[in-house]
XYZ file of C-alpha atoms in Angstrom:
293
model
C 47.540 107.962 -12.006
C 48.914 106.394 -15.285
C 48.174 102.706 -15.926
C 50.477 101.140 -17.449
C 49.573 97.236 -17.430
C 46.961 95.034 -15.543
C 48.537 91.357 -14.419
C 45.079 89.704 -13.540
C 43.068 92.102 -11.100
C 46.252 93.725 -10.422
C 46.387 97.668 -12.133
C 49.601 98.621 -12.434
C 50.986 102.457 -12.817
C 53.779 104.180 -12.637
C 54.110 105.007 -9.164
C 53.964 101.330 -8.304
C 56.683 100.839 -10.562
C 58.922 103.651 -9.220
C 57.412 102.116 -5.334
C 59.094 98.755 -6.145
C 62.494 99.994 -7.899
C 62.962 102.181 -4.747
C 62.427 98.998 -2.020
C 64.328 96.735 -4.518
C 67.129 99.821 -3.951
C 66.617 99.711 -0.174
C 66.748 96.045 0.435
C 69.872 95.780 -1.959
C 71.414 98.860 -0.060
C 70.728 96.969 3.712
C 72.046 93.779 2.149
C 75.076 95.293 0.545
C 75.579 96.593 4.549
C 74.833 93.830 6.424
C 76.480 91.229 3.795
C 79.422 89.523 5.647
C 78.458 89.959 9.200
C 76.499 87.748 11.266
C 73.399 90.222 11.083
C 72.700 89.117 7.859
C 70.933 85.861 8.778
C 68.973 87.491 11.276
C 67.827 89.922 8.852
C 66.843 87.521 6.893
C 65.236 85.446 9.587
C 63.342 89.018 9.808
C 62.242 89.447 6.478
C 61.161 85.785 5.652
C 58.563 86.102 8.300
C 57.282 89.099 7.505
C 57.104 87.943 3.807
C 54.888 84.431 5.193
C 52.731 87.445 7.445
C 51.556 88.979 4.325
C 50.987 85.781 2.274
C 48.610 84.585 5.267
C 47.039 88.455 6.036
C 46.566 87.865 1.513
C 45.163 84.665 2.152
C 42.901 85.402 5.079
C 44.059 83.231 7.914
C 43.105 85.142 10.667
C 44.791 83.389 13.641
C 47.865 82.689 11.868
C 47.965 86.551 11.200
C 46.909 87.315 14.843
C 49.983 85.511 15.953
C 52.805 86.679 13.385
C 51.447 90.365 13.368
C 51.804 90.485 17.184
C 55.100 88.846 16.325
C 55.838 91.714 14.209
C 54.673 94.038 16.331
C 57.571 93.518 18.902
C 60.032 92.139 16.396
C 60.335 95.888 15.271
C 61.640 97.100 18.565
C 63.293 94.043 18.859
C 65.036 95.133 15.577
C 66.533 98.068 16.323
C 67.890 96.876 19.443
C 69.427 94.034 17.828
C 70.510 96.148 14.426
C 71.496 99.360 16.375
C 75.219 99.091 15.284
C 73.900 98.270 11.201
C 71.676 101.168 11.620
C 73.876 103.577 12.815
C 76.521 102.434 10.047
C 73.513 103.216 7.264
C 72.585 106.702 8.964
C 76.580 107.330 8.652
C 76.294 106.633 4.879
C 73.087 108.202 4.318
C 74.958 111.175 5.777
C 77.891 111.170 3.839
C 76.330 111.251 0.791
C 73.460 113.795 1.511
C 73.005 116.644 -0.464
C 75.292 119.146 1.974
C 78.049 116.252 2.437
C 81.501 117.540 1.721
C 82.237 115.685 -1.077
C 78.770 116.166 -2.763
C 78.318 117.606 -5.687
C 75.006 119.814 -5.217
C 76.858 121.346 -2.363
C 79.446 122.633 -4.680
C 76.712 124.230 -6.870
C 74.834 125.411 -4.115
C 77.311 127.101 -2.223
C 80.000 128.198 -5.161
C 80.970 130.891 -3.753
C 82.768 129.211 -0.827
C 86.371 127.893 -1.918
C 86.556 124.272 -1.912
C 88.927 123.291 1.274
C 91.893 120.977 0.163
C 92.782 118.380 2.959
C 96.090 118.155 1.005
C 99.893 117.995 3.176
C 102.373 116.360 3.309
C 102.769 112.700 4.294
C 106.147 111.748 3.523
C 106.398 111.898 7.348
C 104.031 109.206 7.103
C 105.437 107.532 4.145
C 108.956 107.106 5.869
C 107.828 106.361 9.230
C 106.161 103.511 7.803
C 109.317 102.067 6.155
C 111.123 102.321 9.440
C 107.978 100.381 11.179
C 107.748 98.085 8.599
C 111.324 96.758 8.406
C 111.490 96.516 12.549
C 107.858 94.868 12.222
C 106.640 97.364 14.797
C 102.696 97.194 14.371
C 101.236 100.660 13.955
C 97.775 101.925 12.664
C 97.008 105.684 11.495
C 93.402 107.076 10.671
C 93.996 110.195 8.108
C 90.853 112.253 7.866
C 90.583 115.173 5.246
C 87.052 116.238 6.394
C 86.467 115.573 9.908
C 89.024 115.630 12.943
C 87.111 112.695 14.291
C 86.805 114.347 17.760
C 84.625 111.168 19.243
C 87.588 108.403 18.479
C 90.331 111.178 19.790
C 88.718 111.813 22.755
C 89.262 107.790 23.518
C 92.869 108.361 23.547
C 94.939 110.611 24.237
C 95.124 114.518 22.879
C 98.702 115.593 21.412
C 98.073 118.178 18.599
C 100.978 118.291 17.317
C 103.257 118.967 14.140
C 103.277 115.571 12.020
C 107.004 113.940 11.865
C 108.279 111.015 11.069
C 110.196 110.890 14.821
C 107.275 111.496 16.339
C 105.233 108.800 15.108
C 108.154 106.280 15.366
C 108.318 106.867 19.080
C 104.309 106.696 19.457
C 104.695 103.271 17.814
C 107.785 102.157 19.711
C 107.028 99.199 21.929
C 108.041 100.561 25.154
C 105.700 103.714 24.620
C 102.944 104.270 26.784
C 100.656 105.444 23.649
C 101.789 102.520 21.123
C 98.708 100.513 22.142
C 96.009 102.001 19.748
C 95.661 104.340 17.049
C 96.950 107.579 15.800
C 94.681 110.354 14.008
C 95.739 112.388 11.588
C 93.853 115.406 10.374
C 95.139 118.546 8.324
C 98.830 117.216 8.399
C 98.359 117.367 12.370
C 98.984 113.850 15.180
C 94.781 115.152 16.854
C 95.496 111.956 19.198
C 97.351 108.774 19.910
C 95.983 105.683 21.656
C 93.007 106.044 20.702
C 90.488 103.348 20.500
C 88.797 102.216 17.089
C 85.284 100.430 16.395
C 86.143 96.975 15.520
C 84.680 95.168 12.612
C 81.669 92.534 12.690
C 82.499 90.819 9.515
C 84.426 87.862 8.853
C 88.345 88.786 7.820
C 90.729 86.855 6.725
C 92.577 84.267 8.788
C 95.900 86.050 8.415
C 94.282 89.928 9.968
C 94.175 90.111 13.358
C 92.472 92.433 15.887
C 94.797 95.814 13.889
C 93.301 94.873 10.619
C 90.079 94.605 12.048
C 89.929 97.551 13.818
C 91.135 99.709 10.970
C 88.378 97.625 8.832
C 85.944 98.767 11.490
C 87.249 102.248 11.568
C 86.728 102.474 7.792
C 82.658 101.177 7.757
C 81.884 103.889 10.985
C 83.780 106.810 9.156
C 85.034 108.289 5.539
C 88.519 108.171 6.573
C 90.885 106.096 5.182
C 93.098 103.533 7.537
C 96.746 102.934 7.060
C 98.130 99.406 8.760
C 101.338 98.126 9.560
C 101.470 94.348 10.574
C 103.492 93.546 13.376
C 104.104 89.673 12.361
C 104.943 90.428 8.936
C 105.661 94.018 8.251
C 103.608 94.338 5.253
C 101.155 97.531 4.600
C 97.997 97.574 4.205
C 95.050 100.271 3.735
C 91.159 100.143 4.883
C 88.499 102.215 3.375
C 84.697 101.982 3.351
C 85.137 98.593 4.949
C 87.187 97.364 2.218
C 90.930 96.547 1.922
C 94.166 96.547 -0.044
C 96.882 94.220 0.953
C 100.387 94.020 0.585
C 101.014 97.808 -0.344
C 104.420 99.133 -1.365
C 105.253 102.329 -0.250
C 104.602 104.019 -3.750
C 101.331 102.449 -3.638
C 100.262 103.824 -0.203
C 101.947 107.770 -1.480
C 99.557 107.652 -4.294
C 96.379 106.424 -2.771
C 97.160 108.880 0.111
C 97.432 111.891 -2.181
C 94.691 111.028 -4.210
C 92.146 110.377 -1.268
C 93.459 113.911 -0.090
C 92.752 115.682 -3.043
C 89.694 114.564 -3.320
C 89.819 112.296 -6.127
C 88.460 108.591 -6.151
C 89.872 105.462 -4.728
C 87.327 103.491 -3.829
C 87.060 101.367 -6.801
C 91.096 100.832 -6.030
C 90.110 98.167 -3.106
C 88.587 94.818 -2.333
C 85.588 93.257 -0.694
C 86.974 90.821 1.928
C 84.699 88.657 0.433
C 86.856 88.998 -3.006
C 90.160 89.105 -1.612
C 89.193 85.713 0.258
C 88.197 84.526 -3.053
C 91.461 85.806 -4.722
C 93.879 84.217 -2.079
C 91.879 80.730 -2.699
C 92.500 81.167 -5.980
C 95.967 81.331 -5.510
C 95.984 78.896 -3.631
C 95.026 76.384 -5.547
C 96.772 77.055 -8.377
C 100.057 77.331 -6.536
C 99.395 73.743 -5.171
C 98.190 72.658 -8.970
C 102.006 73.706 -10.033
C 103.383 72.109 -7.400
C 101.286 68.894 -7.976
């Protein structure tokens, strides 16, 4: 083991140093996960006890250590019932970016032989359906998938399997249809399901999303798809992905973004954190009202 500095009767090496970078990485990672939902403050409840355990276990206060380590003891179990929806989310991203993800790039060098599916088709179906919903403020919400038909959410709804159309998803949409309450999935320029039922978000939104934005947020932080939303009170579009947003879309906007995310190119960096679109709109706010003043 390579020393690389001493601070008092400390010895530090190498592996400590790579040990602490890679806990820094987790804790920043959990934080990143948990930032914006009520979990946070419970996980930091969490970790500022354990952090006083180890200062008293370091400073040899034997019934105060009793007491918190038996405190500890159940608080992990209490943990995991309490973090179970957190944890699942941070399996879900381990998972998309492990080595044999879809999108990764080892898996590409590993298996080169195998061609390289494109989730490309066609979505000016989507594209002009939109514009109709959007100027009769019809509320709609469509999941498109390129890697996954999302079986689990379309099983919540009901199964069509059918040719993608702008007619069709009109009528889905239509107020007095029996499957315009919900989502549609789209996967491999196929309607899987309509009506189906999304995971809604934890995390504070902004005032002006309802319970559609928020599902489609919530949709976007349990899967890699990418969540297309027309408000019903104001018509305008907006798009979800990896739990984070972009409002006020035109309809060129939304075409790109689509084709892009289908052909496998990157869009994340194209969206928001709620917390920086809240930011933003404050922003705006307050200079608007500085004009005006």
């Amino acid at each position: 083991m390579t020393l690389l500095f001493k601070i008092g009767f400390l010895d530090i090496s190498i592996v400590n140093m790579i040990d602490i970078a890679l806990v820094a990485a987790l804790l920043y990672q959990v934080y990143k996960l948990l930032k914006g939902s009520v979990a946070i403050k419970i996980f930091l409840g969490f970790l500022s006890i354990y952090l006083i355990y180890l200062l008293v276990r370091a400073l040899q206060m034997e019934l105060l250590s009793s007491i918190l380590g038996q405190f500890m003891g159940v608080g992990v179990i209490a943990a995991i019932i309490i973090f179970a929806p957190e944890i699942r989310k941070f399996l879900l991203l381990i998972g998309r970016s492990s080595l044999l993800s879809d999108d990764n790039i080892w898996k590409d060098l590993f298996f080169f032989w195998r061609k390289k599916e494109n989730g490309s088709f066609n979505i000016s179906p989507i594209i002009d359906a939109s514009k109709t919903l959007a100027g009769s403020n019809t509320g709609a919400l469509m999941v498109i998938s390129k890697s996954t038909e999302l079986k689990f959410y379309a099983e919540s709804g009901d199964i069509l399997d059918a040719d993608l159309s702008k007619r069709l998803l009109i009528s889905i949409f239509n107020k007095y249809s029996p499957l315009h309450d919900g989502a549609v999935i789209i996967h491999n320029g196929r309607i899987k399901a309509a009506r189906c039922i999304l995971p809604v978000t934890e995390r504070e939104v902004p005032a002006q999303f309802g319970l559609r934005h928020r599902a489609g947020i919530g949709m976007s932080e349990a899967t890699d798809a990418i969540v297309l939303i027309v408000s019903e009170e104001t018509g305008q579009l907006s798009m979800a992905k990896n739990g984070k947003v972009l409002h006020n879309m035109s309809f060129q906007d939304v075409r790109e973004t689509l084709n892009d995310y289908l052909n496998n190119l990157d869009v994340d960096s194209r969206f928001e954190n709620l917390e920086d679109y809240e930011m933003k709109k404050k922003r705006k706010m307050a200079m608007t009202s500085k004009s005006q003043g």
